[in-house]
């Protein structure tokens, strides 16, 4: 069976790579000839985070790879030596099993026993489900705690969009909107971790918040608290790509832009280094799942015609 599974329904087409984290690496709309997600070309990829919508578990950087929770020490390998951090886990590079499939829907599951995934001391499973409907792609993710202890959970997606998402798109006509409440300053010279400061919104952040940020004008790497739908608008074509994560994703990391032609709109359930950040764990989004329980995270990507 091919690792690349095709889904189709109406004007929509998607491809899921089951060998690399059940990543949706293609999302196209035939009616508008729109290529919403940045698609990979040759394999292996030059950067596994910059194509499709790779899953991040645990999301973002953990300082020293370690933290404590309920008297237990959690230790992840340092996979980014220059920052002395653990970054994003390896679930995005891990095979998933197909557990349900139709022409327009696929469900893929990863299951681990205690200690099998990066030494993570819990048995757990992650179920990703993609479904195409007439109104776009519906993405549902369930994280199950199969252990007898509360299990910390830190989830995100490195969802990477084409800023020029149709053949007729031009950079001067494309704008981005990201609803946000505040920015978290990070130490960009050392380890990209929050410093404890929440600066006033500058020109770039204000443009993002108000929907007139031009991604082709400048590269960006910003971390925010925010909820609601993010969007990329082609004003000349009268089309808008909308990414609608649910409220459990209370943080955003926005990365890319410039001449590269892509922008990562990353929904995250927590702040970078929420385990050790200079904020309370409650403010940082540190979360857990009770024994034998699960949590579900939903999002939707679709196109909107505008006048």
PDB file of C-alpha atoms in Angstrom:
ATOM      1  CA  UNK A   1       0.000   0.000   0.000  1.00  0.00           C
ATOM      2  CA  UNK A   2       1.271   3.457  -0.875  1.00  0.00           C
ATOM      3  CA  UNK A   3       2.310   5.774   1.924  1.00  0.00           C
ATOM      4  CA  UNK A   4       0.488   8.583   0.090  1.00  0.00           C
ATOM      5  CA  UNK A   5      -3.277   8.279   0.471  1.00  0.00           C
ATOM      6  CA  UNK A   6      -5.546  10.349  -1.772  1.00  0.00           C
ATOM      7  CA  UNK A   7      -8.826  11.833  -0.537  1.00  0.00           C
ATOM      8  CA  UNK A   8     -11.335  13.563  -2.775  1.00  0.00           C
ATOM      9  CA  UNK A   9     -14.792  15.066  -2.514  1.00  0.00           C
ATOM     10  CA  UNK A  10     -16.440  17.593  -4.793  1.00  0.00           C
ATOM     11  CA  UNK A  11     -13.907  20.294  -5.684  1.00  0.00           C
ATOM     12  CA  UNK A  12     -11.495  19.205  -2.967  1.00  0.00           C
ATOM     13  CA  UNK A  13      -8.477  16.907  -3.077  1.00  0.00           C
ATOM     14  CA  UNK A  14      -6.030  15.999  -0.297  1.00  0.00           C
ATOM     15  CA  UNK A  15      -3.080  13.648   0.166  1.00  0.00           C
ATOM     16  CA  UNK A  16      -1.975  12.217   3.526  1.00  0.00           C
ATOM     17  CA  UNK A  17       1.518  10.806   4.063  1.00  0.00           C
ATOM     18  CA  UNK A  18       0.953   7.930   6.489  1.00  0.00           C
ATOM     19  CA  UNK A  19       4.684   7.231   6.888  1.00  0.00           C
ATOM     20  CA  UNK A  20       5.500  10.705   8.221  1.00  0.00           C
ATOM     21  CA  UNK A  21       3.121  11.533  11.033  1.00  0.00           C
ATOM     22  CA  UNK A  22      -0.065  11.210   8.960  1.00  0.00           C
ATOM     23  CA  UNK A  23       0.778  14.617   7.530  1.00  0.00           C
ATOM     24  CA  UNK A  24      -1.685  16.171   5.083  1.00  0.00           C
ATOM     25  CA  UNK A  25       0.834  17.250   2.450  1.00  0.00           C
ATOM     26  CA  UNK A  26      -1.644  18.389  -0.201  1.00  0.00           C
ATOM     27  CA  UNK A  27      -4.884  20.349  -0.113  1.00  0.00           C
ATOM     28  CA  UNK A  28      -6.221  21.600  -3.430  1.00  0.00           C
ATOM     29  CA  UNK A  29      -9.437  23.122  -4.657  1.00  0.00           C
ATOM     30  CA  UNK A  30     -10.143  22.445  -8.337  1.00  0.00           C
ATOM     31  CA  UNK A  31     -12.840  25.096  -8.770  1.00  0.00           C
ATOM     32  CA  UNK A  32     -10.424  27.898  -7.962  1.00  0.00           C
ATOM     33  CA  UNK A  33      -7.246  26.027  -8.994  1.00  0.00           C
ATOM     34  CA  UNK A  34      -5.969  26.724  -5.487  1.00  0.00           C
ATOM     35  CA  UNK A  35      -3.017  24.967  -3.845  1.00  0.00           C
ATOM     36  CA  UNK A  36      -3.511  25.862  -0.209  1.00  0.00           C
ATOM     37  CA  UNK A  37      -0.693  23.959   1.510  1.00  0.00           C
ATOM     38  CA  UNK A  38       2.978  24.041   0.566  1.00  0.00           C
ATOM     39  CA  UNK A  39       3.618  20.675  -1.034  1.00  0.00           C
ATOM     40  CA  UNK A  40       6.841  18.648  -0.900  1.00  0.00           C
ATOM     41  CA  UNK A  41       8.760  17.794  -4.037  1.00  0.00           C
ATOM     42  CA  UNK A  42      11.594  15.302  -3.769  1.00  0.00           C
ATOM     43  CA  UNK A  43      12.219  13.139  -0.717  1.00  0.00           C
ATOM     44  CA  UNK A  44      13.919  13.274   1.725  1.00  0.00           C
ATOM     45  CA  UNK A  45      12.674  16.743   2.540  1.00  0.00           C
ATOM     46  CA  UNK A  46      15.055  19.631   3.073  1.00  0.00           C
ATOM     47  CA  UNK A  47      13.017  20.592   6.152  1.00  0.00           C
ATOM     48  CA  UNK A  48      10.221  18.293   7.398  1.00  0.00           C
ATOM     49  CA  UNK A  49       8.429  21.163   9.151  1.00  0.00           C
ATOM     50  CA  UNK A  50       7.843  23.317   6.080  1.00  0.00           C
ATOM     51  CA  UNK A  51       5.436  21.158   4.077  1.00  0.00           C
ATOM     52  CA  UNK A  52       1.823  20.289   4.770  1.00  0.00           C
ATOM     53  CA  UNK A  53       0.706  20.299   8.383  1.00  0.00           C
ATOM     54  CA  UNK A  54       3.160  18.178  10.438  1.00  0.00           C
ATOM     55  CA  UNK A  55       2.131  17.260  13.959  1.00  0.00           C
ATOM     56  CA  UNK A  56       4.300  18.570  16.834  1.00  0.00           C
ATOM     57  CA  UNK A  57       4.269  16.483  20.026  1.00  0.00           C
ATOM     58  CA  UNK A  58       5.557  17.831  22.348  1.00  0.00           C
ATOM     59  CA  UNK A  59       5.251  21.140  20.546  1.00  0.00           C
ATOM     60  CA  UNK A  60       8.008  23.747  20.470  1.00  0.00           C
ATOM     61  CA  UNK A  61      11.189  23.913  22.556  1.00  0.00           C
ATOM     62  CA  UNK A  62      11.701  22.479  26.042  1.00  0.00           C
ATOM     63  CA  UNK A  63      14.700  23.989  27.802  1.00  0.00           C
ATOM     64  CA  UNK A  64      17.224  21.281  28.642  1.00  0.00           C
ATOM     65  CA  UNK A  65      14.656  18.759  27.427  1.00  0.00           C
ATOM     66  CA  UNK A  66      13.481  18.321  31.031  1.00  0.00           C
ATOM     67  CA  UNK A  67      10.693  19.321  33.381  1.00  0.00           C
ATOM     68  CA  UNK A  68       8.852  18.029  36.446  1.00  0.00           C
ATOM     69  CA  UNK A  69       5.161  17.211  36.738  1.00  0.00           C
ATOM     70  CA  UNK A  70       3.406  15.717  39.772  1.00  0.00           C
ATOM     71  CA  UNK A  71       6.749  14.700  41.255  1.00  0.00           C
ATOM     72  CA  UNK A  72       7.903  12.902  38.091  1.00  0.00           C
ATOM     73  CA  UNK A  73      10.886  13.949  35.997  1.00  0.00           C
ATOM     74  CA  UNK A  74      10.264  14.072  32.259  1.00  0.00           C
ATOM     75  CA  UNK A  75      13.335  14.002  30.063  1.00  0.00           C
ATOM     76  CA  UNK A  76      13.322  14.269  26.277  1.00  0.00           C
ATOM     77  CA  UNK A  77      16.491  13.978  24.171  1.00  0.00           C
ATOM     78  CA  UNK A  78      18.288  17.175  23.174  1.00  0.00           C
ATOM     79  CA  UNK A  79      17.703  17.232  19.416  1.00  0.00           C
ATOM     80  CA  UNK A  80      18.708  20.866  18.936  1.00  0.00           C
ATOM     81  CA  UNK A  81      22.192  21.076  20.499  1.00  0.00           C
ATOM     82  CA  UNK A  82      22.792  24.740  19.625  1.00  0.00           C
ATOM     83  CA  UNK A  83      19.931  25.778  21.940  1.00  0.00           C
ATOM     84  CA  UNK A  84      20.203  22.872  24.420  1.00  0.00           C
ATOM     85  CA  UNK A  85      16.534  22.157  23.808  1.00  0.00           C
ATOM     86  CA  UNK A  86      14.246  19.382  22.763  1.00  0.00           C
ATOM     87  CA  UNK A  87      12.270  20.554  19.726  1.00  0.00           C
ATOM     88  CA  UNK A  88       8.859  19.353  18.463  1.00  0.00           C
ATOM     89  CA  UNK A  89       9.228  15.608  19.153  1.00  0.00           C
ATOM     90  CA  UNK A  90       9.511  13.047  16.345  1.00  0.00           C
ATOM     91  CA  UNK A  91       5.862  12.127  15.795  1.00  0.00           C
ATOM     92  CA  UNK A  92       5.903  14.113  12.537  1.00  0.00           C
ATOM     93  CA  UNK A  93       8.422  11.584  11.164  1.00  0.00           C
ATOM     94  CA  UNK A  94       6.755   8.468  12.580  1.00  0.00           C
ATOM     95  CA  UNK A  95       4.523   5.997  10.667  1.00  0.00           C
ATOM     96  CA  UNK A  96       0.833   5.881  11.541  1.00  0.00           C
ATOM     97  CA  UNK A  97      -1.498   2.957  10.914  1.00  0.00           C
ATOM     98  CA  UNK A  98      -4.615   3.446   8.806  1.00  0.00           C
ATOM     99  CA  UNK A  99      -7.554   2.483  11.025  1.00  0.00           C
ATOM    100  CA  UNK A 100     -10.421   3.751   8.887  1.00  0.00           C
ATOM    101  CA  UNK A 101     -10.709   4.931   5.308  1.00  0.00           C
ATOM    102  CA  UNK A 102     -13.243   6.024   2.686  1.00  0.00           C
ATOM    103  CA  UNK A 103     -12.870   8.082  -0.487  1.00  0.00           C
ATOM    104  CA  UNK A 104     -13.096  11.328   1.431  1.00  0.00           C
ATOM    105  CA  UNK A 105     -11.954  10.350   4.939  1.00  0.00           C
ATOM    106  CA  UNK A 106      -8.910   8.760   6.522  1.00  0.00           C
ATOM    107  CA  UNK A 107      -8.197   7.926  10.146  1.00  0.00           C
ATOM    108  CA  UNK A 108      -4.615   7.171  11.172  1.00  0.00           C
ATOM    109  CA  UNK A 109      -3.397   6.011  14.581  1.00  0.00           C
ATOM    110  CA  UNK A 110      -0.105   5.978  16.437  1.00  0.00           C
ATOM    111  CA  UNK A 111       0.043   3.940  19.633  1.00  0.00           C
ATOM    112  CA  UNK A 112       2.916   3.713  22.115  1.00  0.00           C
ATOM    113  CA  UNK A 113       3.483   1.815  25.339  1.00  0.00           C
ATOM    114  CA  UNK A 114       5.154   3.418  28.335  1.00  0.00           C
ATOM    115  CA  UNK A 115       8.641   4.645  27.437  1.00  0.00           C
ATOM    116  CA  UNK A 116       8.436   3.722  23.742  1.00  0.00           C
ATOM    117  CA  UNK A 117       8.151   7.275  22.436  1.00  0.00           C
ATOM    118  CA  UNK A 118      11.270   9.306  23.313  1.00  0.00           C
ATOM    119  CA  UNK A 119      11.208   7.813  26.803  1.00  0.00           C
ATOM    120  CA  UNK A 120       7.818   9.416  27.484  1.00  0.00           C
ATOM    121  CA  UNK A 121       6.640   7.625  30.661  1.00  0.00           C
ATOM    122  CA  UNK A 122       3.040   7.067  29.559  1.00  0.00           C
ATOM    123  CA  UNK A 123       1.187   4.670  27.315  1.00  0.00           C
ATOM    124  CA  UNK A 124      -0.800   6.797  24.886  1.00  0.00           C
ATOM    125  CA  UNK A 125      -2.196   7.028  21.402  1.00  0.00           C
ATOM    126  CA  UNK A 126      -2.792   9.781  18.880  1.00  0.00           C
ATOM    127  CA  UNK A 127      -5.577   9.465  16.318  1.00  0.00           C
ATOM    128  CA  UNK A 128      -5.607  11.845  13.369  1.00  0.00           C
ATOM    129  CA  UNK A 129      -8.653  12.050  11.150  1.00  0.00           C
ATOM    130  CA  UNK A 130      -8.983  14.063   7.955  1.00  0.00           C
ATOM    131  CA  UNK A 131     -12.302  14.452   6.198  1.00  0.00           C
ATOM    132  CA  UNK A 132     -13.133  16.398   3.052  1.00  0.00           C
ATOM    133  CA  UNK A 133     -16.565  17.981   2.951  1.00  0.00           C
ATOM    134  CA  UNK A 134     -18.081  20.461   0.539  1.00  0.00           C
ATOM    135  CA  UNK A 135     -16.845  23.272   2.795  1.00  0.00           C
ATOM    136  CA  UNK A 136     -13.214  22.147   3.022  1.00  0.00           C
ATOM    137  CA  UNK A 137     -10.898  19.993   5.131  1.00  0.00           C
ATOM    138  CA  UNK A 138     -11.947  18.959   8.630  1.00  0.00           C
ATOM    139  CA  UNK A 139      -9.074  17.810  10.851  1.00  0.00           C
ATOM    140  CA  UNK A 140      -9.773  16.004  14.115  1.00  0.00           C
ATOM    141  CA  UNK A 141      -7.058  14.828  16.509  1.00  0.00           C
ATOM    142  CA  UNK A 142      -7.653  12.702  19.594  1.00  0.00           C
ATOM    143  CA  UNK A 143      -4.963  12.162  22.231  1.00  0.00           C
ATOM    144  CA  UNK A 144      -5.685   9.247  24.584  1.00  0.00           C
ATOM    145  CA  UNK A 145      -3.965   8.671  27.897  1.00  0.00           C
ATOM    146  CA  UNK A 146      -3.739   4.900  28.322  1.00  0.00           C
ATOM    147  CA  UNK A 147      -1.697   5.141  31.517  1.00  0.00           C
ATOM    148  CA  UNK A 148      -2.708   5.229  35.172  1.00  0.00           C
ATOM    149  CA  UNK A 149      -1.342   8.738  35.833  1.00  0.00           C
ATOM    150  CA  UNK A 150      -2.156  12.215  34.619  1.00  0.00           C
ATOM    151  CA  UNK A 151      -0.347  12.704  31.306  1.00  0.00           C
ATOM    152  CA  UNK A 152       0.955  16.120  30.220  1.00  0.00           C
ATOM    153  CA  UNK A 153      -0.008  17.058  26.681  1.00  0.00           C
ATOM    154  CA  UNK A 154       1.551  19.743  24.470  1.00  0.00           C
ATOM    155  CA  UNK A 155       0.242  19.739  20.898  1.00  0.00           C
ATOM    156  CA  UNK A 156       0.669  21.857  17.823  1.00  0.00           C
ATOM    157  CA  UNK A 157       0.870  21.822  14.036  1.00  0.00           C
ATOM    158  CA  UNK A 158       3.471  23.425  11.787  1.00  0.00           C
ATOM    159  CA  UNK A 159       0.837  24.131   9.136  1.00  0.00           C
ATOM    160  CA  UNK A 160       2.545  25.685   6.105  1.00  0.00           C
ATOM    161  CA  UNK A 161       0.510  27.613   3.545  1.00  0.00           C
ATOM    162  CA  UNK A 162       1.390  28.899   0.102  1.00  0.00           C
ATOM    163  CA  UNK A 163       1.087  32.678   0.274  1.00  0.00           C
ATOM    164  CA  UNK A 164       0.491  32.701  -3.495  1.00  0.00           C
ATOM    165  CA  UNK A 165      -2.126  29.973  -3.417  1.00  0.00           C
ATOM    166  CA  UNK A 166      -3.389  30.304  -6.998  1.00  0.00           C
ATOM    167  CA  UNK A 167      -1.479  30.664 -10.287  1.00  0.00           C
ATOM    168  CA  UNK A 168      -2.849  34.185 -10.693  1.00  0.00           C
ATOM    169  CA  UNK A 169      -1.921  35.334  -7.178  1.00  0.00           C
ATOM    170  CA  UNK A 170       0.498  38.262  -6.903  1.00  0.00           C
ATOM    171  CA  UNK A 171       2.444  39.181  -3.797  1.00  0.00           C
ATOM    172  CA  UNK A 172       1.172  42.760  -3.690  1.00  0.00           C
ATOM    173  CA  UNK A 173      -2.415  41.516  -3.424  1.00  0.00           C
ATOM    174  CA  UNK A 174      -1.962  39.032  -0.567  1.00  0.00           C
ATOM    175  CA  UNK A 175      -2.550  39.906   3.081  1.00  0.00           C
ATOM    176  CA  UNK A 176      -2.669  37.901   6.314  1.00  0.00           C
ATOM    177  CA  UNK A 177      -4.815  38.208   9.433  1.00  0.00           C
ATOM    178  CA  UNK A 178      -4.001  36.530  12.764  1.00  0.00           C
ATOM    179  CA  UNK A 179      -6.218  37.472  15.737  1.00  0.00           C
ATOM    180  CA  UNK A 180      -3.888  37.910  18.690  1.00  0.00           C
ATOM    181  CA  UNK A 181      -4.010  39.200  22.237  1.00  0.00           C
ATOM    182  CA  UNK A 182      -0.336  39.649  23.087  1.00  0.00           C
ATOM    183  CA  UNK A 183       3.151  38.812  21.921  1.00  0.00           C
ATOM    184  CA  UNK A 184       5.696  36.824  23.918  1.00  0.00           C
ATOM    185  CA  UNK A 185       9.215  38.114  23.432  1.00  0.00           C
ATOM    186  CA  UNK A 186      11.794  35.392  22.790  1.00  0.00           C
ATOM    187  CA  UNK A 187      15.566  35.339  23.062  1.00  0.00           C
ATOM    188  CA  UNK A 188      16.239  35.083  19.327  1.00  0.00           C
ATOM    189  CA  UNK A 189      20.025  35.289  19.742  1.00  0.00           C
ATOM    190  CA  UNK A 190      20.351  32.258  22.031  1.00  0.00           C
ATOM    191  CA  UNK A 191      17.536  29.714  22.251  1.00  0.00           C
ATOM    192  CA  UNK A 192      14.266  31.243  20.949  1.00  0.00           C
ATOM    193  CA  UNK A 193      12.629  30.822  24.363  1.00  0.00           C
ATOM    194  CA  UNK A 194      10.307  33.339  26.057  1.00  0.00           C
ATOM    195  CA  UNK A 195      12.143  35.980  28.086  1.00  0.00           C
ATOM    196  CA  UNK A 196       9.236  36.811  30.375  1.00  0.00           C
ATOM    197  CA  UNK A 197       8.396  40.049  28.568  1.00  0.00           C
ATOM    198  CA  UNK A 198       5.177  40.773  26.660  1.00  0.00           C
ATOM    199  CA  UNK A 199       5.991  43.864  24.571  1.00  0.00           C
ATOM    200  CA  UNK A 200       3.544  46.327  23.106  1.00  0.00           C
ATOM    201  CA  UNK A 201       2.366  45.323  19.652  1.00  0.00           C
ATOM    202  CA  UNK A 202       4.666  46.828  17.042  1.00  0.00           C
ATOM    203  CA  UNK A 203       3.962  47.607  13.382  1.00  0.00           C
ATOM    204  CA  UNK A 204       4.228  43.988  12.243  1.00  0.00           C
ATOM    205  CA  UNK A 205       2.033  42.594  15.024  1.00  0.00           C
ATOM    206  CA  UNK A 206      -0.541  45.333  14.512  1.00  0.00           C
ATOM    207  CA  UNK A 207      -0.650  44.554  10.793  1.00  0.00           C
ATOM    208  CA  UNK A 208      -1.206  40.861  11.550  1.00  0.00           C
ATOM    209  CA  UNK A 209      -3.945  41.619  14.059  1.00  0.00           C
ATOM    210  CA  UNK A 210      -5.779  43.978  11.710  1.00  0.00           C
ATOM    211  CA  UNK A 211      -5.404  41.859   8.581  1.00  0.00           C
ATOM    212  CA  UNK A 212      -3.076  43.957   6.462  1.00  0.00           C
ATOM    213  CA  UNK A 213       0.245  42.153   6.970  1.00  0.00           C
ATOM    214  CA  UNK A 214       1.945  41.547   3.604  1.00  0.00           C
ATOM    215  CA  UNK A 215       3.888  38.275   3.945  1.00  0.00           C
ATOM    216  CA  UNK A 216       6.034  38.990   0.891  1.00  0.00           C
ATOM    217  CA  UNK A 217       7.410  42.193   2.436  1.00  0.00           C
ATOM    218  CA  UNK A 218       9.256  40.741   5.401  1.00  0.00           C
ATOM    219  CA  UNK A 219      10.248  37.475   7.062  1.00  0.00           C
ATOM    220  CA  UNK A 220       8.664  36.815  10.429  1.00  0.00           C
ATOM    221  CA  UNK A 221       9.080  34.631  13.509  1.00  0.00           C
ATOM    222  CA  UNK A 222       6.678  35.712  16.260  1.00  0.00           C
ATOM    223  CA  UNK A 223       4.980  33.955  19.168  1.00  0.00           C
ATOM    224  CA  UNK A 224       1.547  35.062  20.359  1.00  0.00           C
ATOM    225  CA  UNK A 225      -1.385  34.293  22.569  1.00  0.00           C
ATOM    226  CA  UNK A 226      -4.469  34.271  20.403  1.00  0.00           C
ATOM    227  CA  UNK A 227      -7.555  32.393  19.323  1.00  0.00           C
ATOM    228  CA  UNK A 228      -9.902  32.463  16.384  1.00  0.00           C
ATOM    229  CA  UNK A 229      -9.491  31.943  12.661  1.00  0.00           C
ATOM    230  CA  UNK A 230      -6.333  32.897  10.779  1.00  0.00           C
ATOM    231  CA  UNK A 231      -6.548  33.833   7.118  1.00  0.00           C
ATOM    232  CA  UNK A 232      -4.641  34.584   3.925  1.00  0.00           C
ATOM    233  CA  UNK A 233      -6.492  36.817   1.484  1.00  0.00           C
ATOM    234  CA  UNK A 234      -5.891  37.333  -2.220  1.00  0.00           C
ATOM    235  CA  UNK A 235      -7.672  40.630  -2.673  1.00  0.00           C
ATOM    236  CA  UNK A 236      -7.458  40.648  -6.476  1.00  0.00           C
ATOM    237  CA  UNK A 237      -8.868  37.133  -6.847  1.00  0.00           C
ATOM    238  CA  UNK A 238     -11.518  37.681  -4.192  1.00  0.00           C
ATOM    239  CA  UNK A 239     -10.456  34.540  -2.338  1.00  0.00           C
ATOM    240  CA  UNK A 240      -9.558  33.911   1.269  1.00  0.00           C
ATOM    241  CA  UNK A 241      -7.943  30.824   2.819  1.00  0.00           C
ATOM    242  CA  UNK A 242      -9.248  30.381   6.360  1.00  0.00           C
ATOM    243  CA  UNK A 243      -7.609  28.232   9.034  1.00  0.00           C
ATOM    244  CA  UNK A 244      -9.976  27.692  11.953  1.00  0.00           C
ATOM    245  CA  UNK A 245      -8.446  25.850  14.947  1.00  0.00           C
ATOM    246  CA  UNK A 246     -10.612  25.311  17.991  1.00  0.00           C
ATOM    247  CA  UNK A 247     -10.191  27.169  21.285  1.00  0.00           C
ATOM    248  CA  UNK A 248      -7.876  24.548  22.768  1.00  0.00           C
ATOM    249  CA  UNK A 249      -5.173  26.016  20.547  1.00  0.00           C
ATOM    250  CA  UNK A 250      -4.682  29.207  22.534  1.00  0.00           C
ATOM    251  CA  UNK A 251      -1.266  30.147  21.148  1.00  0.00           C
ATOM    252  CA  UNK A 252       0.200  30.902  17.725  1.00  0.00           C
ATOM    253  CA  UNK A 253       3.648  30.880  16.206  1.00  0.00           C
ATOM    254  CA  UNK A 254       3.871  32.703  12.884  1.00  0.00           C
ATOM    255  CA  UNK A 255       6.927  31.872  10.791  1.00  0.00           C
ATOM    256  CA  UNK A 256       8.122  32.444   7.219  1.00  0.00           C
ATOM    257  CA  UNK A 257       7.216  35.105   4.734  1.00  0.00           C
ATOM    258  CA  UNK A 258       9.611  37.126   2.641  1.00  0.00           C
ATOM    259  CA  UNK A 259      10.511  35.804  -0.793  1.00  0.00           C
ATOM    260  CA  UNK A 260      10.121  32.131   0.168  1.00  0.00           C
ATOM    261  CA  UNK A 261       6.448  32.041  -0.793  1.00  0.00           C
ATOM    262  CA  UNK A 262       5.176  30.274   2.327  1.00  0.00           C
ATOM    263  CA  UNK A 263       3.883  31.199   5.748  1.00  0.00           C
ATOM    264  CA  UNK A 264       3.496  28.876   8.741  1.00  0.00           C
ATOM    265  CA  UNK A 265       0.370  29.598  10.775  1.00  0.00           C
ATOM    266  CA  UNK A 266       1.045  27.301  13.719  1.00  0.00           C
ATOM    267  CA  UNK A 267      -1.750  26.627  16.221  1.00  0.00           C
ATOM    268  CA  UNK A 268      -0.344  25.479  19.565  1.00  0.00           C
ATOM    269  CA  UNK A 269      -1.978  24.487  22.828  1.00  0.00           C
ATOM    270  CA  UNK A 270       0.787  26.054  24.910  1.00  0.00           C
ATOM    271  CA  UNK A 271       3.563  28.609  25.053  1.00  0.00           C
ATOM    272  CA  UNK A 272       7.059  27.630  23.989  1.00  0.00           C
ATOM    273  CA  UNK A 273       8.848  26.066  26.980  1.00  0.00           C
ATOM    274  CA  UNK A 274       5.595  26.227  28.945  1.00  0.00           C
ATOM    275  CA  UNK A 275       7.074  23.599  31.249  1.00  0.00           C
ATOM    276  CA  UNK A 276       9.870  25.945  32.436  1.00  0.00           C
ATOM    277  CA  UNK A 277       8.761  29.374  31.180  1.00  0.00           C
ATOM    278  CA  UNK A 278       8.933  32.567  33.298  1.00  0.00           C
ATOM    279  CA  UNK A 279       5.137  32.537  33.544  1.00  0.00           C
ATOM    280  CA  UNK A 280       2.746  30.416  35.563  1.00  0.00           C
ATOM    281  CA  UNK A 281       1.885  27.073  34.029  1.00  0.00           C
ATOM    282  CA  UNK A 282      -1.729  28.130  33.907  1.00  0.00           C
ATOM    283  CA  UNK A 283      -0.899  31.197  31.797  1.00  0.00           C
ATOM    284  CA  UNK A 284       1.516  29.160  29.677  1.00  0.00           C
ATOM    285  CA  UNK A 285      -1.110  26.605  28.679  1.00  0.00           C
ATOM    286  CA  UNK A 286       0.437  23.607  30.455  1.00  0.00           C
ATOM    287  CA  UNK A 287      -2.217  20.900  30.211  1.00  0.00           C
ATOM    288  CA  UNK A 288      -2.751  17.249  31.082  1.00  0.00           C
ATOM    289  CA  UNK A 289      -5.141  14.376  30.430  1.00  0.00           C
ATOM    290  CA  UNK A 290      -6.551  12.226  33.207  1.00  0.00           C
ATOM    291  CA  UNK A 291      -5.884   8.457  33.297  1.00  0.00           C
ATOM    292  CA  UNK A 292      -7.824   6.474  30.669  1.00  0.00           C
ATOM    293  CA  UNK A 293      -9.330   9.696  29.311  1.00  0.00           C
ATOM    294  CA  UNK A 294      -8.826  11.588  26.049  1.00  0.00           C
ATOM    295  CA  UNK A 295      -8.974  15.066  24.571  1.00  0.00           C
ATOM    296  CA  UNK A 296     -10.022  16.035  21.075  1.00  0.00           C
ATOM    297  CA  UNK A 297      -8.655  18.907  19.034  1.00  0.00           C
ATOM    298  CA  UNK A 298     -10.388  20.093  15.872  1.00  0.00           C
ATOM    299  CA  UNK A 299      -9.634  22.478  13.048  1.00  0.00           C
ATOM    300  CA  UNK A 300     -10.867  23.339   9.597  1.00  0.00           C
ATOM    301  CA  UNK A 301      -9.261  24.743   6.440  1.00  0.00           C
ATOM    302  CA  UNK A 302     -11.466  26.186   3.751  1.00  0.00           C
ATOM    303  CA  UNK A 303     -11.840  28.840   1.041  1.00  0.00           C
ATOM    304  CA  UNK A 304     -14.146  31.818   1.182  1.00  0.00           C
ATOM    305  CA  UNK A 305     -15.186  33.900  -1.810  1.00  0.00           C
ATOM    306  CA  UNK A 306     -15.149  37.614  -0.986  1.00  0.00           C
ATOM    307  CA  UNK A 307     -16.365  40.664  -2.863  1.00  0.00           C
TER     308      UNK A 307
END
